[in-house]
Short mmCIF file of C-alpha atoms in Angstrom, two decimals:
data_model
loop_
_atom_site.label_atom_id
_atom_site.label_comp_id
_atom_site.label_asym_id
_atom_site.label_seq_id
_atom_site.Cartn_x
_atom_site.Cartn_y
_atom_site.Cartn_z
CA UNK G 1 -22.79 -3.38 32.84
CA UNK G 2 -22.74 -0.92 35.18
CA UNK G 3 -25.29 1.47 33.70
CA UNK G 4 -27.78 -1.61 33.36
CA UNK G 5 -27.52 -2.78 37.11
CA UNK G 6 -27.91 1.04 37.79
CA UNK G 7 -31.35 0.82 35.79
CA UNK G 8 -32.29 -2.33 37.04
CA UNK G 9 -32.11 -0.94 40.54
CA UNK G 10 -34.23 1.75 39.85
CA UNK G 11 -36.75 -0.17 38.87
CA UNK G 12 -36.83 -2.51 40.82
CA UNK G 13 -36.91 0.66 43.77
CA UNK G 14 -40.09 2.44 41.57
CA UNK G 15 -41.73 -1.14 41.72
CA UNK G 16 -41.48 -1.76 45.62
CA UNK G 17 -42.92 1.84 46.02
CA UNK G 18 -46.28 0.67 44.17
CA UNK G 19 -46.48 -2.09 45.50
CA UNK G 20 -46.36 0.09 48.77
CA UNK G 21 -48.61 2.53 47.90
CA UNK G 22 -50.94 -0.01 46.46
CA UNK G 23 -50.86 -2.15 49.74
CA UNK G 24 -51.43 1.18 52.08
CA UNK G 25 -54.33 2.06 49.18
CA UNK G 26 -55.94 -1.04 49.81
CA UNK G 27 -55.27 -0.67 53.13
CA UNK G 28 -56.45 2.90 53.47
CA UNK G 29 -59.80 1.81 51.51
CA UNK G 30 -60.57 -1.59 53.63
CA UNK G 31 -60.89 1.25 56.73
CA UNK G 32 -63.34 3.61 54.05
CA UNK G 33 -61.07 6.20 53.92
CA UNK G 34 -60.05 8.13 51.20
CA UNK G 35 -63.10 5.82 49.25
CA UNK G 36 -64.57 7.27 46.52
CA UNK G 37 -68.67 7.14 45.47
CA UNK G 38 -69.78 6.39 42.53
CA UNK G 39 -70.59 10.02 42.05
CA UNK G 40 -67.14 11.27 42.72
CA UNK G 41 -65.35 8.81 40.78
CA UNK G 42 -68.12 10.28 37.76
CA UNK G 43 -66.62 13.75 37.90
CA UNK G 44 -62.85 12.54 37.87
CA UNK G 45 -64.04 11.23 34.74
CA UNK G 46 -63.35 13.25 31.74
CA UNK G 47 -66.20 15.45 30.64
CA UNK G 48 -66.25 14.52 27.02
CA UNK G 49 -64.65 14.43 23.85
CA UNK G 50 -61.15 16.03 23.71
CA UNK G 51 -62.01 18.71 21.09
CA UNK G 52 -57.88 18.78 20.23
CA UNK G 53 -57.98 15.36 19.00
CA UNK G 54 -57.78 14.79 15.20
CA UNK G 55 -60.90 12.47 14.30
CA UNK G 56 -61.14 10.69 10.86
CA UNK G 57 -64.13 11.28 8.75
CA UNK G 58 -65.08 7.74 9.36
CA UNK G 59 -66.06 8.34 12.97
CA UNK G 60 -67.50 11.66 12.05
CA UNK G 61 -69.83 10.44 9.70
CA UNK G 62 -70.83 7.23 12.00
CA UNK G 63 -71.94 9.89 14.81
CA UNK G 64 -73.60 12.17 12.19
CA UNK G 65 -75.49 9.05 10.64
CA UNK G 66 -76.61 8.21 14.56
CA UNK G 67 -77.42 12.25 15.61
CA UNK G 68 -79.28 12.53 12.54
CA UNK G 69 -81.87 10.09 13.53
CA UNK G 70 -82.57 11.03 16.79
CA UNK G 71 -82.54 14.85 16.39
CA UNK G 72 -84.66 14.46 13.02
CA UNK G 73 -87.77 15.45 14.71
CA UNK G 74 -86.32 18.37 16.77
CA UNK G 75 -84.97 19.72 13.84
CA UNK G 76 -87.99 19.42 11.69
CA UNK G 77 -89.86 21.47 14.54
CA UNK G 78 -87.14 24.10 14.60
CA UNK G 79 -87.53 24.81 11.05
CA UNK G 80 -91.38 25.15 11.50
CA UNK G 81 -90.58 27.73 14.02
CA UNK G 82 -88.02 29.76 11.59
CA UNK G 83 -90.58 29.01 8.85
CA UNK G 84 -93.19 31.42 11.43
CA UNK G 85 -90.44 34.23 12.34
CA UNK G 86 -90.93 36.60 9.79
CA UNK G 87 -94.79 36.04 9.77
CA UNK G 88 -96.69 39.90 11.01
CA UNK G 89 -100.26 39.10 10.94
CA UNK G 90 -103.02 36.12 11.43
CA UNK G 91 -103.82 35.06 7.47
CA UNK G 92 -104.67 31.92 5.58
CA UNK G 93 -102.01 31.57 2.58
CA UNK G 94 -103.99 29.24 -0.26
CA UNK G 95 -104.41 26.08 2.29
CA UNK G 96 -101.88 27.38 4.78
CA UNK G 97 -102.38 28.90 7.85
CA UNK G 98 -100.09 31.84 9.20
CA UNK G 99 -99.35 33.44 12.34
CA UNK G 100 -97.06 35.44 14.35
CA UNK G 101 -94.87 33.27 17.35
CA UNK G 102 -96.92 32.62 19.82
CA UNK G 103 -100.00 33.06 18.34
CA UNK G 104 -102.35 30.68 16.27
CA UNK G 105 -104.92 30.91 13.07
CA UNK G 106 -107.91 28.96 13.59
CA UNK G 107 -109.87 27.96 10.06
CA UNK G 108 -113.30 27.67 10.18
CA UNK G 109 -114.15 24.34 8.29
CA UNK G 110 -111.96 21.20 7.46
CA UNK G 111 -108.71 20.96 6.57
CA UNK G 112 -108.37 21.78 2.89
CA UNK G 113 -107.07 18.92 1.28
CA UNK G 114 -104.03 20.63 -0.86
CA UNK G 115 -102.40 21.62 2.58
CA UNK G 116 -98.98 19.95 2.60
CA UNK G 117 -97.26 21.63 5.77
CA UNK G 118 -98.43 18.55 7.83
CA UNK G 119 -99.12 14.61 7.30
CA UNK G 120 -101.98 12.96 8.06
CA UNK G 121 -104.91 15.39 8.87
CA UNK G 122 -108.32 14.29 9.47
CA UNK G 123 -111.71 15.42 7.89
CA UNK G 124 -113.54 15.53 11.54
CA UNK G 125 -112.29 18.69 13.66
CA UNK G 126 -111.42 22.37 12.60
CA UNK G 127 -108.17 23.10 13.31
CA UNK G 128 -105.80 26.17 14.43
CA UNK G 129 -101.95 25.78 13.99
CA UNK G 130 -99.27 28.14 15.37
CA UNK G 131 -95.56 27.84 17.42
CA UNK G 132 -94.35 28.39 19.91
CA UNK G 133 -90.97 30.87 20.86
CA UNK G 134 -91.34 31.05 24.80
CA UNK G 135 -87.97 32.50 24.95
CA UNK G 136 -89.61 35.81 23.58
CA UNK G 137 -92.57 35.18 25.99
CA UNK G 138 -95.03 32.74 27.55
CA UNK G 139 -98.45 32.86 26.13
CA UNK G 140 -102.00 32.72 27.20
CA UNK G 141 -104.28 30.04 25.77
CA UNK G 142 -107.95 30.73 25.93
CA UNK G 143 -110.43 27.97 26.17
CA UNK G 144 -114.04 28.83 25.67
CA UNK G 145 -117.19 27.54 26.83
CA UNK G 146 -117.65 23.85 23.98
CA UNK G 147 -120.30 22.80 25.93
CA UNK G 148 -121.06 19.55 24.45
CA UNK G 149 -118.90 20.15 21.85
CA UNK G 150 -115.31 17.68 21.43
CA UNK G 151 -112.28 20.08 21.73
CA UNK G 152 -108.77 19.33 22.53
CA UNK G 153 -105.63 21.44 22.52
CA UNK G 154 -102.54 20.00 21.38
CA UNK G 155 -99.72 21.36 22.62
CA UNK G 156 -95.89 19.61 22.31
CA UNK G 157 -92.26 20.89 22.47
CA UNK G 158 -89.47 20.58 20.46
CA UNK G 159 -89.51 16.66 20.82
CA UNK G 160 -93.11 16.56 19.68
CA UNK G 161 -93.62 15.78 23.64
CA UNK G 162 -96.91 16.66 24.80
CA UNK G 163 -96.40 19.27 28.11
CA UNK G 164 -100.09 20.20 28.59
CA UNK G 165 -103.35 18.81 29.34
CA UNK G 166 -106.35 21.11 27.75
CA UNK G 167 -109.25 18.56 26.29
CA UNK G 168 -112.73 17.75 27.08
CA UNK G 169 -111.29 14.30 28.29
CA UNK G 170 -109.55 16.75 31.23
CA UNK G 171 -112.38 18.41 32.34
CA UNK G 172 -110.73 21.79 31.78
CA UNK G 173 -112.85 24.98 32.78
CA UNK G 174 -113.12 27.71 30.45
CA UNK G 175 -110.75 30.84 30.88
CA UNK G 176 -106.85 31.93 30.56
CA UNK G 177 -104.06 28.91 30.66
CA UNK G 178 -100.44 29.77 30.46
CA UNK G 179 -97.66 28.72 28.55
CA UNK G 180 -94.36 29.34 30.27
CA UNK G 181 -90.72 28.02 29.33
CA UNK G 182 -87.94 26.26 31.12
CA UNK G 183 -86.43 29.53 32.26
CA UNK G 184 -89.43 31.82 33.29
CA UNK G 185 -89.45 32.99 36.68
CA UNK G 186 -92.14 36.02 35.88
CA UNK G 187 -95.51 36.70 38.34
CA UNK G 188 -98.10 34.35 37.22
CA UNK G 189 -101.50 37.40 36.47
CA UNK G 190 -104.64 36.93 38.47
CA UNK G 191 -107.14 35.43 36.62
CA UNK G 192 -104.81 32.65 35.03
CA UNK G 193 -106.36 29.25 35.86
CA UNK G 194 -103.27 26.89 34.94
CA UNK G 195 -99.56 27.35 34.11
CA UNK G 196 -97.94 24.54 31.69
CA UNK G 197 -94.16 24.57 31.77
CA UNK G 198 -92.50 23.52 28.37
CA UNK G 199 -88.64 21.84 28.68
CA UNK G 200 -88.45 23.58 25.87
CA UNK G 201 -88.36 27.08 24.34
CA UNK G 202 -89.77 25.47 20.85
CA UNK G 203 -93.07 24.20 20.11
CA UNK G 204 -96.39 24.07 18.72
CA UNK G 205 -99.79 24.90 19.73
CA UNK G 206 -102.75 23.18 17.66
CA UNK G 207 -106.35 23.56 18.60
CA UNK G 208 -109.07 20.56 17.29
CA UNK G 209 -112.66 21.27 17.49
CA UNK G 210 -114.99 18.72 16.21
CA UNK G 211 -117.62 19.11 13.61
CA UNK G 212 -120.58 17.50 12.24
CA UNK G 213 -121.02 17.79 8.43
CA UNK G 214 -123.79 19.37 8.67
CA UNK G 215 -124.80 23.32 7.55
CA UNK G 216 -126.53 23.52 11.10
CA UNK G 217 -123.22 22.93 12.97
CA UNK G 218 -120.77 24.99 10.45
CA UNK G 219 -122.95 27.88 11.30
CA UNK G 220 -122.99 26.70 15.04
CA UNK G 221 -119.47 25.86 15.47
CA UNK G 222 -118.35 29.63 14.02
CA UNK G 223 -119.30 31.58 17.71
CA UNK G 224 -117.40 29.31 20.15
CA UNK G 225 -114.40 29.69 17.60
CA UNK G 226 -114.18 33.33 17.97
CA UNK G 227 -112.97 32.74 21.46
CA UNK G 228 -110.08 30.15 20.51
CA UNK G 229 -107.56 32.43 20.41
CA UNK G 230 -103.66 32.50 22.18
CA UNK G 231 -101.21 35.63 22.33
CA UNK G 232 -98.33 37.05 24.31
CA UNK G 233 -98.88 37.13 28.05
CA UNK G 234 -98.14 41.08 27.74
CA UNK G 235 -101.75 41.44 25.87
CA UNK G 236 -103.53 38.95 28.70
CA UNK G 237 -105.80 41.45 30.53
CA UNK G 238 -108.03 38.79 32.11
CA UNK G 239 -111.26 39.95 29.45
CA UNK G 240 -111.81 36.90 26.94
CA UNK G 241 -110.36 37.92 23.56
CA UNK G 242 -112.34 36.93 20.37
CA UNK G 243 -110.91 36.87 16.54
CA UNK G 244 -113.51 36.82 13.65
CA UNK G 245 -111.64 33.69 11.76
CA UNK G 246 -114.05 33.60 8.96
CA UNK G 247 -112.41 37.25 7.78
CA UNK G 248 -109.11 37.06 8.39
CA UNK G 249 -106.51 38.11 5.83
CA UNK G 250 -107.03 35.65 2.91
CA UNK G 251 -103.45 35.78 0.66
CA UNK G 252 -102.42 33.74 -2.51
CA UNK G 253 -100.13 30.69 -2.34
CA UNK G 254 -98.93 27.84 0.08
CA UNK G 255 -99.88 25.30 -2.40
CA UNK G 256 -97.27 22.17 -2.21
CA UNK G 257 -96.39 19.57 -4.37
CA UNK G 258 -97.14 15.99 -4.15
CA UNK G 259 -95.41 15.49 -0.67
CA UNK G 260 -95.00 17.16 2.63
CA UNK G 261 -92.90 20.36 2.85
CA UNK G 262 -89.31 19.31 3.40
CA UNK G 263 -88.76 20.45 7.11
CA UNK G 264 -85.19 18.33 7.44
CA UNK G 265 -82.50 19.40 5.16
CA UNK G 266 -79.87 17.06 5.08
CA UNK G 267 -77.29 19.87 3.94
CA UNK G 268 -77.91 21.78 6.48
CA UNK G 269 -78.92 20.28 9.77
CA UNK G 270 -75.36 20.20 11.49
CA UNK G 271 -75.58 24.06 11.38
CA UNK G 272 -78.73 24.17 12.53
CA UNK G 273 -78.45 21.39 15.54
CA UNK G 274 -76.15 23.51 18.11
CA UNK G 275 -78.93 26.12 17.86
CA UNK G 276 -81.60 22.71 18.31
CA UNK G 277 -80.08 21.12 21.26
CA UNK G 278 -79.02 24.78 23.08
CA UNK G 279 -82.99 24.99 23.39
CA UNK G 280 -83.74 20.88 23.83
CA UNK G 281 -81.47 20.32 26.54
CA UNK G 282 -80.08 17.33 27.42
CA UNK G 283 -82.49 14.15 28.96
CA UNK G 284 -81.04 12.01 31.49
CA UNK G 285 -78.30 9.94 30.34
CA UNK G 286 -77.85 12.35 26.64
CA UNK G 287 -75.38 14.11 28.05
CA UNK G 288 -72.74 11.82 26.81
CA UNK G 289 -74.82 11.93 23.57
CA UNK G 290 -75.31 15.68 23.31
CA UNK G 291 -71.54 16.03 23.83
CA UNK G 292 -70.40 13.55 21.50
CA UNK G 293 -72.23 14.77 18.58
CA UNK G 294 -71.43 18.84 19.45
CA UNK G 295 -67.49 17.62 19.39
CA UNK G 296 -68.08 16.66 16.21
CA UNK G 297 -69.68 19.39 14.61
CA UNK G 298 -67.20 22.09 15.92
CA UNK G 299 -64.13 19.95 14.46
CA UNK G 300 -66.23 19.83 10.96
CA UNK G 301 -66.09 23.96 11.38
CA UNK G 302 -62.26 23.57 10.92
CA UNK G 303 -62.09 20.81 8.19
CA UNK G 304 -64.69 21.01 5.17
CA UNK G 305 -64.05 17.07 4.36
CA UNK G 306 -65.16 16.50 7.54
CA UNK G 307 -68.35 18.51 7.06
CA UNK G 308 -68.93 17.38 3.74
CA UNK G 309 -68.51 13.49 5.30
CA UNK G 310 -71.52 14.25 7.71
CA UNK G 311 -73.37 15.45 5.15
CA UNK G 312 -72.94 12.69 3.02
CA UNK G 313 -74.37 10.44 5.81
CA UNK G 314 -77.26 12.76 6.53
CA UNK G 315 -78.31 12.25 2.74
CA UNK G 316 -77.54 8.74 3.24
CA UNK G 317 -79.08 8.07 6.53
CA UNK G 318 -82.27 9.54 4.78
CA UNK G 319 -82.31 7.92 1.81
CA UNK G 320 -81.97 4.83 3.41
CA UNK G 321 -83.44 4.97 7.13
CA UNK G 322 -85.67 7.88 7.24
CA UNK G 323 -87.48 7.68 4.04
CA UNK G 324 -89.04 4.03 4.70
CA UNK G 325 -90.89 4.89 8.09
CA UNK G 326 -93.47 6.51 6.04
CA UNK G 327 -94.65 3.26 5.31
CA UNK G 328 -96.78 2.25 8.42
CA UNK G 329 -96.06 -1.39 8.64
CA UNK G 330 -92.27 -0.49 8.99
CA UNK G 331 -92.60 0.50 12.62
CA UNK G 332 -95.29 0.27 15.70
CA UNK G 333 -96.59 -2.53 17.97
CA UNK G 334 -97.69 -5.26 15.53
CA UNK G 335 -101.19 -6.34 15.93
CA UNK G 336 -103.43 -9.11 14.45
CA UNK G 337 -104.50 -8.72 10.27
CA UNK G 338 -100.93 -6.32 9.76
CA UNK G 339 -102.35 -3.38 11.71
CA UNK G 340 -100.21 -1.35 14.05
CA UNK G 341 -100.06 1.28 16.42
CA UNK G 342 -97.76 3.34 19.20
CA UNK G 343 -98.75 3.59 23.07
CA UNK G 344 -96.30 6.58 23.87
CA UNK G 345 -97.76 9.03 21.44
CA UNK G 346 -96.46 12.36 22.06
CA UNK G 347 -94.41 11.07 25.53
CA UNK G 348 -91.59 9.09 23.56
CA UNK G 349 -88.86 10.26 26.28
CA UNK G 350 -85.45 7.84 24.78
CA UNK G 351 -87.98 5.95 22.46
CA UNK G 352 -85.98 7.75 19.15
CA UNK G 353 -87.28 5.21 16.98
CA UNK G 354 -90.58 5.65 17.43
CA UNK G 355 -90.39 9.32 17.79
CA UNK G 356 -88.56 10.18 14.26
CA UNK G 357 -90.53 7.02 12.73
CA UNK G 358 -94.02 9.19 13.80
CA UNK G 359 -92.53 12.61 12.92
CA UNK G 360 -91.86 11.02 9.34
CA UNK G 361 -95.62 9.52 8.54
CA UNK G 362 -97.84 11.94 10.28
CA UNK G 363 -96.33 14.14 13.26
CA UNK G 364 -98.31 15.30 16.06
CA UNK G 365 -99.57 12.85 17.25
CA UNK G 366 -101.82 13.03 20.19
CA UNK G 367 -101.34 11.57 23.29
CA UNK G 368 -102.84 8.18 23.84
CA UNK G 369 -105.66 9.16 26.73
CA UNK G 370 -106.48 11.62 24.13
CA UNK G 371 -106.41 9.85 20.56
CA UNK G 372 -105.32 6.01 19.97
CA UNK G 373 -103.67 5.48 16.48
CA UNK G 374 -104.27 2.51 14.36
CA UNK G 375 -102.57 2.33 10.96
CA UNK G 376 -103.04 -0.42 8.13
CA UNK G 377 -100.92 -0.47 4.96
CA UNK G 378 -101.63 -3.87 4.16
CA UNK G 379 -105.27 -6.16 3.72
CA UNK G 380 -106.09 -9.01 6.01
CA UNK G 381 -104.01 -11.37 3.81
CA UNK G 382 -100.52 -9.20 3.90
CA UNK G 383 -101.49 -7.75 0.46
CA UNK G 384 -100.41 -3.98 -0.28
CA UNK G 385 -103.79 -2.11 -0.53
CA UNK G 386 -104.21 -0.83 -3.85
CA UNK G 387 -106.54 0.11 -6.63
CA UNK G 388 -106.89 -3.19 -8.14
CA UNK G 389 -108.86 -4.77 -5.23
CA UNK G 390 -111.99 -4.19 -3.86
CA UNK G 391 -111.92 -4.25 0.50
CA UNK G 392 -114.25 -4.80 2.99
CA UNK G 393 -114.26 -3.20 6.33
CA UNK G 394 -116.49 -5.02 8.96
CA UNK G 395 -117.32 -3.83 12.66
CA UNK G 396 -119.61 -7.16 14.05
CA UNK G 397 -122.87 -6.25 15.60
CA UNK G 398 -122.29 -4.04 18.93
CA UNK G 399 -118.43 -3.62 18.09
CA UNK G 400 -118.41 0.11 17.53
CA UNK G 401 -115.46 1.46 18.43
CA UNK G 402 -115.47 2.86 21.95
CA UNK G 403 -114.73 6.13 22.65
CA UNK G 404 -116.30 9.01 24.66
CA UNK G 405 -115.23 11.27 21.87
CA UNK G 406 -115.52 10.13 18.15
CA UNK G 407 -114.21 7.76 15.95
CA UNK G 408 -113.56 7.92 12.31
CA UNK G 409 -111.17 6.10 9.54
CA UNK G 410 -109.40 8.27 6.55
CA UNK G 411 -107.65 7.05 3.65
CA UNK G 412 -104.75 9.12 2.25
CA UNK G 413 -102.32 8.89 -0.69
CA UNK G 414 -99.50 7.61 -1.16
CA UNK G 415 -98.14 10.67 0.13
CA UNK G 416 -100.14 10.63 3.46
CA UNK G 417 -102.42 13.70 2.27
CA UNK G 418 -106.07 13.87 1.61
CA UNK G 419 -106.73 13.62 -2.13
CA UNK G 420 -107.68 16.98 -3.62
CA UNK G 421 -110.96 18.29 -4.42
CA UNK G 422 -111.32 16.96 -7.98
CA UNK G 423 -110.52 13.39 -6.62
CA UNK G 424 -111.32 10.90 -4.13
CA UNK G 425 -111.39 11.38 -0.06
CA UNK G 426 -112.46 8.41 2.06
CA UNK G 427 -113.63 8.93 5.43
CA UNK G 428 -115.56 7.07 7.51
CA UNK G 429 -116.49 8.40 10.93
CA UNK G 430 -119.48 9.96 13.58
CA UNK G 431 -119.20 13.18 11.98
CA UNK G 432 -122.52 13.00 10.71
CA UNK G 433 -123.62 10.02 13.35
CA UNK G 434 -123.15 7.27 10.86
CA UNK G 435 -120.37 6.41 8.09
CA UNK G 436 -119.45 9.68 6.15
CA UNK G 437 -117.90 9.66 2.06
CA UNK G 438 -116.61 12.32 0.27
CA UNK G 439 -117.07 11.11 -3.05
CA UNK G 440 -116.59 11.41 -6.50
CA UNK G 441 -116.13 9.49 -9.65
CA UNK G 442 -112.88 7.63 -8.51
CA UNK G 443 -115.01 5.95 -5.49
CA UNK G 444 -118.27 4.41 -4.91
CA UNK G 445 -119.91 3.32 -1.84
CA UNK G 446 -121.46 0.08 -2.28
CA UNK G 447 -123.67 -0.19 0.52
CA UNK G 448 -125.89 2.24 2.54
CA UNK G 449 -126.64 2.69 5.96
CA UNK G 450 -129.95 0.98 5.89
CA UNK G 451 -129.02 -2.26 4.48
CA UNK G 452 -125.77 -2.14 6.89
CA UNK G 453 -128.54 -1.82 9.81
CA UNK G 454 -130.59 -4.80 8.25
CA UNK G 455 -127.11 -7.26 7.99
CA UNK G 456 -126.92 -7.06 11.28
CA UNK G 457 -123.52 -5.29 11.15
CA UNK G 458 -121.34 -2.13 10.18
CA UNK G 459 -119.59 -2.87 6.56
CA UNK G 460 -118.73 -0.53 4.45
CA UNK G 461 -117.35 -1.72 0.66
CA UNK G 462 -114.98 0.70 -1.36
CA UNK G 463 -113.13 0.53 -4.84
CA UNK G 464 -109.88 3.06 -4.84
CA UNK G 465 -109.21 3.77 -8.28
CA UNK G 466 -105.70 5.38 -8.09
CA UNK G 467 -102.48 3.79 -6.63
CA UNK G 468 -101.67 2.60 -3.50
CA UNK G 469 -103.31 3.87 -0.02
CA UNK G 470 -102.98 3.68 3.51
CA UNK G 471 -105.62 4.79 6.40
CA UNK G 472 -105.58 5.56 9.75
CA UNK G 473 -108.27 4.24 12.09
CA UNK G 474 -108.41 7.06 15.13
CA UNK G 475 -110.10 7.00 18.33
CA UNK G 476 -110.46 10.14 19.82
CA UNK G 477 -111.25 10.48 23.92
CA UNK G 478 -110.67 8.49 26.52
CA UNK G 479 -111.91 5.06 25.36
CA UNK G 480 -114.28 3.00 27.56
CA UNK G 481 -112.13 -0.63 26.69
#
């Protein structure tokens, strides 16, 4: 009896000295003293995850299924990067083409359709591709003199985020532009007209140069190219490099299969993503995010059923998620007859889904004031479009599509890639100033220009003779409406 009134006592004594310091707290704060900000309170918070606490592989694969998503695209340019590391000289590989970091190849024509490093290209610019380590060095862009001539640069980080502005819609002046990453601190040469400052180490560089299908402009367009040429800043000596593209190292290979090259490997992304988000770091409000998902991953170092539980919901998350974005109608702003289309191009910031949905079905994108998007996967009446219907594609009378740059529509596979050679390519466009085909025996044309003209209207009638097929409807340069 004694040893319980003893304990009752005691607590009773520990409860009136809350209550005291609780009532001289409340006190204390009423006067703003000893208040804390919302700041302060913030940093007695703990910093993260408690990396000595045992987690089951239930959570870890719930954050793996969620980090796998948003980091998809970040990854997939990381392994672009590694896939340029060992790369010594400027070459074309079969359709591919190769170059040193930080430098690009430039081809010298259009795409050629058995390419399968990257989704959706058109049939209306010549293109350059190469990426981006600015951690080595930044890099000196040259822009020529296009005249006339539609050219824009695209240049994104490791988020696919667009970081500079080079394009005839920008009213850029020829000479030297500079690359620089997050950390550079370096002298910025004379001569250098404009410095562009990735957030990231990571990226991708990819002139476009438009031209006309015509023999006069292939042999036109191959002067100006000479001059589109990037490299270390350590070669810039403020004298216009030039690079004879047309006889460049030409080496056997880099012919794909059916689909795009697999640039996210589900079995190995969580060793590659400490490496991904040490270069991408942290937006605004990821820190939580960035933390959560690092926690993670170092406790799968120490417990293989962890790992193997992450991996697991990698595979699953792309089975399942990933894989049906390719299909158009699955994402975008829905617009009237099933077509759809993205306003942040290339600036998602915390838009994830739209960001891995676009790096799934055709990544890099441009930027909006630079290209507008439009993507159909269906007919007017919800149909899937497919080889056993004929279409009909109708601009009405003084509805062209209004751009200050050019305009064209391409049909892919199934796959998102041109068809090859020895079968059928769509593509409508100003290329040649009216509707362009590349034809063969799996697609007819069913109406010419002429009889368009004397209709009153633009329609163009097609018959696809092979599976299923989306197109893209682009609108490249600042539009007018």
């Amino acid at each position: 009896m004694e040893k319980k009134l003893i304990c009752v006592i005691l607590i009773a004594a520990l409860t009136a000295c809350n209550q005291n310091k609780n009532s001289d707290a409340e006190a204390s704060n009423s006067k703003g003293i000893d208040s804390l900000t919302p700041a302060q309170a913030a940093r007695q918070l703990p910093t993260g995850p408690d990396t000595n606490v045992k987690i089951t592989q239930e959570y870890a694969a719930l954050a793996a299924k969620e980090a796998y998503f948003w980091a998809w695209p970040l990854v997939n340019m990381y392994n672009r990067r590694m896939a340029f590391k060992d790369v010594k000289e400027l070459a074309l590989s079969g359709p591919l083409l190769m170059a040193p970091l930080n430098q690009f190849t430039m081809l010298t024509d259009y795409v050629i359709p058995t390419e399968r490093a990257i989704a959706c290209p058109n049939q209306d610019v010549v293109y350059g591709i190469g990426c981006l380590a600015l951690d080595q060095s930044p890099v000196v862009v040259q822009v020529p003199d296009f005249g006339k001539r539609f050219w824009v640069y695209q240049i994104v980080d490791l988020r696919t985020e667009s970081f500079a502005k080079l394009g005839k819609m920008y009213d850029n002046k020829p000479g030297f532009y500079l690359l620089a990453g997050p950390d550079w601190k370096g002298e910025v040469p004379k001569g250098i007209i404009k410095v562009f400052r990735s957030s990231t180490n990571t990226g991708l560089v990819g002139p476009r140069v438009f031209l006309d299908d015509t023999k006069e402009d292939r042999k036109a367009i191959q002067e100006v190219l000479k001059s589109v040429v990037m490299y270390p800043l350590s070669d810039y000596d403020g004298k216009m490099k030039t690079i004879d593209w047309a006889n460049i190292k030409k080496l056997p290979g880099g012919e794909g299969g059916k689909e795009e090259a697999v640039w996210v490997n589900p079995q190995t992304f969580f060793d590659e993503l400490p490496l991904v988000l040490a270069d991408a770091k942290p937006l605004p409000g990821e820190e939580a995010k960035y933390k959560q998902i690092l926690a993670v991953v170092e406790a799968a170092k120490k417990d293989p059923k962890l790992k193997q539980a992450m991996i697991d919901a990698a595979l699953e998350t792309e089975r399942q998620v990933i894989k049906p974005l390719m299909e158009f109608r699955s994402w975008g702003i829905q617009l009237p007859f099933h077509w759809s289309g993205v306003t942040n191009g290339a600036s998602w910031g915390t838009d994830y889904f739209t960001r891995t949905a676009v790096a799934k079905s055709n990544i890099l994108v441009n930027a909006p004031n630079e290209t507008r998007y439009f993507y159909q996967d269906l007919d007017s009446e919800g149909g899937r479009l497919n080889s056993s219907n004929k279409y009909k594609i109708t601009f009405a009378k003084g509805q062209l599509p209004p751009v200050n740059g050019f305009w064209s529509l391409t049909l892919y596979n199934e796959h998102h890639f041109l068809k090859s050679t020895s079968s059928t390519d769509i593509h409508w466009g100003q290329r040649t100033r009216q509707w362009h085909i590349i034809r063969t025996v799996r697609s007819r044309f069913m109406s010419s220009q002429r009889q368009l003209r004397q209709k009153g209207r633009t329609t163009g009638f097609l018959q696809w003779k092979r599976g299923i097929f989306p197109f893209i409807f682009a609108l490249t340069g600042q539009s007018r409406k």
